[in-house]
mmCIF file of C-alpha atoms in Angstrom:
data_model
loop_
_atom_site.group_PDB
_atom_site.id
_atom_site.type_symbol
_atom_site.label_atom_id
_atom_site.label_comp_id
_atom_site.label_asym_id
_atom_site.label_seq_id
_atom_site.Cartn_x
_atom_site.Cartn_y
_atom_site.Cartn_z
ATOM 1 C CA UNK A 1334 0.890 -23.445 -19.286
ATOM 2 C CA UNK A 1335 -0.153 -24.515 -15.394
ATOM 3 C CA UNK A 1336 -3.177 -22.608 -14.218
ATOM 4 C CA UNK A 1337 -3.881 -21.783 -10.583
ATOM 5 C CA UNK A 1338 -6.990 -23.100 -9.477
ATOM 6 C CA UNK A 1339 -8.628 -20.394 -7.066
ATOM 7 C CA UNK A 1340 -8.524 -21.634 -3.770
ATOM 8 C CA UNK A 1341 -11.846 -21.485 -1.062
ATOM 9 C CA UNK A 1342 -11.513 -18.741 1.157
ATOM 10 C CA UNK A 1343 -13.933 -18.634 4.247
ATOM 11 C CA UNK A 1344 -16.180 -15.875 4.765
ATOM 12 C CA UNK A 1345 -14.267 -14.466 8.140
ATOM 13 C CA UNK A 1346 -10.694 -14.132 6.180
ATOM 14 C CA UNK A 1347 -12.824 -12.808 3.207
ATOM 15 C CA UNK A 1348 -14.300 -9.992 5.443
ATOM 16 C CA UNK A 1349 -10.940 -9.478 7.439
ATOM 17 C CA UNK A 1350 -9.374 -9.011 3.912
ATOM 18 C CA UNK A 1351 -11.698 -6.299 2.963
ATOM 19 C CA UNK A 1352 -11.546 -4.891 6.097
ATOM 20 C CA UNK A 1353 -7.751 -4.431 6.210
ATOM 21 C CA UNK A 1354 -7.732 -3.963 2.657
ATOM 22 C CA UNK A 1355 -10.562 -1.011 2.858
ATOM 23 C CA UNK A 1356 -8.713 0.800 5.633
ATOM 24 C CA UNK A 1357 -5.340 0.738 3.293
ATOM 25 C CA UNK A 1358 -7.285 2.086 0.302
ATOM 26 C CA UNK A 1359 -9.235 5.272 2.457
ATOM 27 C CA UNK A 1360 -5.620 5.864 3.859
ATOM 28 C CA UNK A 1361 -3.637 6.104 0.658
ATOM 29 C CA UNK A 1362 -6.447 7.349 -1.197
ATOM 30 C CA UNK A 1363 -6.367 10.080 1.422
ATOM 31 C CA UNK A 1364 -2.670 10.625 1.212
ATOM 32 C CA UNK A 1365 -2.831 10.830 -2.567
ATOM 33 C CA UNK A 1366 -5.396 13.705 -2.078
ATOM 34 C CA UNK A 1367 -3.841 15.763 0.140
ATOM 35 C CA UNK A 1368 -0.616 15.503 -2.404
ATOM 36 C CA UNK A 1369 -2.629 16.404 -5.234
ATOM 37 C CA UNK A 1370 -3.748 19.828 -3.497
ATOM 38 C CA UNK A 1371 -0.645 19.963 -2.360
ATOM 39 C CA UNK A 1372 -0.810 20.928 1.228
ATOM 40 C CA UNK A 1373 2.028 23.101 2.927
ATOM 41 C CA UNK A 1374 2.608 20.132 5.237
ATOM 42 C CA UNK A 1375 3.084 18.397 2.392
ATOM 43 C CA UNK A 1376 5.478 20.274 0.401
ATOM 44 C CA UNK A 1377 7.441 21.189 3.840
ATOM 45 C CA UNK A 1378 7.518 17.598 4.419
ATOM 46 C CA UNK A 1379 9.217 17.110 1.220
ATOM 47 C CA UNK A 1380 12.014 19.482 1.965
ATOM 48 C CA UNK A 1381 12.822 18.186 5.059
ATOM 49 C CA UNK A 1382 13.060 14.518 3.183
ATOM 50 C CA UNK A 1383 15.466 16.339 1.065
ATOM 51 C CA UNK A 1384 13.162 16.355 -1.920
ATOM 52 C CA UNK A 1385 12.806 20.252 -2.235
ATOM 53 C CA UNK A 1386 9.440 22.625 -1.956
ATOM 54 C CA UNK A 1387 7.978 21.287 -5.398
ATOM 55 C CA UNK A 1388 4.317 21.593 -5.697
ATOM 56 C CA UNK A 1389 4.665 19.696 -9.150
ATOM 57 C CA UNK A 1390 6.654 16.708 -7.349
ATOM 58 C CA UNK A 1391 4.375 16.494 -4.738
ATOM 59 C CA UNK A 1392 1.308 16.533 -6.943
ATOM 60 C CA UNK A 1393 2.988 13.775 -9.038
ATOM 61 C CA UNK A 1394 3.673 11.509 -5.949
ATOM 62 C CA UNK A 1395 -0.271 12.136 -5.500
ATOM 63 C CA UNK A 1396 -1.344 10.842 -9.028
ATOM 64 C CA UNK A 1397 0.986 7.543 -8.565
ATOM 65 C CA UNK A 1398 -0.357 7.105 -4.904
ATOM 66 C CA UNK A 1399 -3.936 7.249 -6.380
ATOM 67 C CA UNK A 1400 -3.505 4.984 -9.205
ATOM 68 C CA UNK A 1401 -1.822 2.227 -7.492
ATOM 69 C CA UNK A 1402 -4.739 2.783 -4.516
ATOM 70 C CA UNK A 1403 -7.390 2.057 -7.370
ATOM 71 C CA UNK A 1404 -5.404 -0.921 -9.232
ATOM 72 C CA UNK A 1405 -5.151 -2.307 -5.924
ATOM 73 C CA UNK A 1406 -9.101 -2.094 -5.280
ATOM 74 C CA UNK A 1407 -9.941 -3.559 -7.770
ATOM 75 C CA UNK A 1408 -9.833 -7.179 -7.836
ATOM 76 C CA UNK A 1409 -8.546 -8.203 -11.746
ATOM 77 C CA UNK A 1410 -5.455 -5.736 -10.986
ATOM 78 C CA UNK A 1411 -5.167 -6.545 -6.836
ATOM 79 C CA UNK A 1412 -1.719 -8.014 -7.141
ATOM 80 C CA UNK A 1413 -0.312 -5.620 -9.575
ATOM 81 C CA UNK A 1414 -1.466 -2.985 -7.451
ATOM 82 C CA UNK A 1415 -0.105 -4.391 -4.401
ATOM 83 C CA UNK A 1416 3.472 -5.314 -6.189
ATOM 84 C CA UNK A 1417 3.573 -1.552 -7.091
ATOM 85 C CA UNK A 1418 2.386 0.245 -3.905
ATOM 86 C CA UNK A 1419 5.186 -2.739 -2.220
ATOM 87 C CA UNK A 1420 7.716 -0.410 -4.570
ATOM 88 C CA UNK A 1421 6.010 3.079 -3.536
ATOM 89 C CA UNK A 1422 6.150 2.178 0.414
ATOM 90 C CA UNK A 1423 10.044 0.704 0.324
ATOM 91 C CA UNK A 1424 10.760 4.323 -1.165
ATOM 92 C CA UNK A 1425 9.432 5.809 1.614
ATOM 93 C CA UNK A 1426 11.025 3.770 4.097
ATOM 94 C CA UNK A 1427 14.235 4.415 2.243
ATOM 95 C CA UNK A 1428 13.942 8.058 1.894
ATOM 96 C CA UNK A 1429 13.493 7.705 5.890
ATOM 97 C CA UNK A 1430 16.200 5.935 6.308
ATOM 98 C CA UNK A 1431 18.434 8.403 4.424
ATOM 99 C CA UNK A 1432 17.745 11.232 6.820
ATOM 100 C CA UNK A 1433 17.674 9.142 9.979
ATOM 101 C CA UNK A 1434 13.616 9.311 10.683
ATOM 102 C CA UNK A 1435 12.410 7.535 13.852
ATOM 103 C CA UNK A 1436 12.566 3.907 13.317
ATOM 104 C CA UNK A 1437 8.812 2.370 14.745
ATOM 105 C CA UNK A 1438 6.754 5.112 13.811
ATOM 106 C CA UNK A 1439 8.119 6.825 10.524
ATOM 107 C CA UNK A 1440 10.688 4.750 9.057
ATOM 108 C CA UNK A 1441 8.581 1.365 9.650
ATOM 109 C CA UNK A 1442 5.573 2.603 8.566
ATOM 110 C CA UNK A 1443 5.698 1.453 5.122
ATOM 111 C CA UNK A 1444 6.329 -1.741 6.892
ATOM 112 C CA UNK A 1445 3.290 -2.141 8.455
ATOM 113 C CA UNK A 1446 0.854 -0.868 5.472
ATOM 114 C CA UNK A 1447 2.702 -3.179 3.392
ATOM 115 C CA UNK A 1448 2.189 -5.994 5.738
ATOM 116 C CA UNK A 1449 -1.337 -4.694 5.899
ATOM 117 C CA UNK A 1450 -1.824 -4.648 2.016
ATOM 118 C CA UNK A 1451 -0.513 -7.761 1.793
ATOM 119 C CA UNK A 1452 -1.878 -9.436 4.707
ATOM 120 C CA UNK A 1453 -5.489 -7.640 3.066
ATOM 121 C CA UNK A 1454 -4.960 -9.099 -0.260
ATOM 122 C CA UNK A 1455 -3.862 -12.495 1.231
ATOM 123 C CA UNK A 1456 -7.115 -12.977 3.037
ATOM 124 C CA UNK A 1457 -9.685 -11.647 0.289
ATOM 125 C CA UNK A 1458 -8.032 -13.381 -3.001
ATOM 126 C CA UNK A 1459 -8.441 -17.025 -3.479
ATOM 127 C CA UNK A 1460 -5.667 -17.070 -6.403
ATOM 128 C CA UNK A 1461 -2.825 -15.627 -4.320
ATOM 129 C CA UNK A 1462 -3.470 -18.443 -1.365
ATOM 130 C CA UNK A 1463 -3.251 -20.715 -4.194
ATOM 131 C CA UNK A 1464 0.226 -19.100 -5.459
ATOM 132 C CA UNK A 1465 1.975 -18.652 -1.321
ATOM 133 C CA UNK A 1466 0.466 -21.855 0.188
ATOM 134 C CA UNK A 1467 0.841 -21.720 4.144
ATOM 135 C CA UNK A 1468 1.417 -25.319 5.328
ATOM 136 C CA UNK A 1469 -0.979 -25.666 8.539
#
């Protein structure tokens, strides 16, 4: 079976990575909290999405949120945590599609932290520039 050899990564990308990548984790980590309590904003939220009032639901959404923050922090389980939050964030852009959410700021959202865990992930991890290769 072909290994991937780690690839170099310079200490700029490496600190851009964790910088993108730490500003992604406080953010989710956040949202997961505030589901976990769960706020009213958060359970009126909810029923506007069309997902009903449900303390239980939202609480839920809060536990996945968190553990796919913290597989995604740490750096054995960065890519599975990143493929999973990928799934968690094109829910939420489809579930603001569905009702017709502003396009730039609530529907692309998930966009852009995606891009941002990704883009994180990219520049920190050695092993994933060896698996995408960008041709200079």
């Amino acid at each position: 079976m072909p290994t991937i050899v780690d690839t170099e990564v310079s200490k700029p990308a490496r600190i851009t990575g964790r910088v993108m990548s730490g500003v992604v984790i406080l953010f989710l980590l956040f949202d997961g909290a505030i589901k976990l309590v769960p706020l009213p904003v958060v359970t009126e939220t909810m029923d506007k999405m069309g997902f009903g009032a449900s303390d239980t639901l939202a609480r839920s959404l809060g536990i996945i949120t968190i553990v796919c923050t913290l597989l995604y922090s740490v750096p054995p389980t960065s890519i599975l945590g990143a493929i999973l939050l990928t799934g968690y964030l094109g829910g939420a852009i489809a579930s603001h599609v569905r009702i017709g959410s502003p396009l730039f700021s609530y529907t692309l959202f998930g966009l852009y932290l995606g891009l941002m865990v990704w883009g994180g992930l990219y520049l920190r991890d050695g092993n994933l520039r060896a698996l995408l290769p960008f041709r200079r």
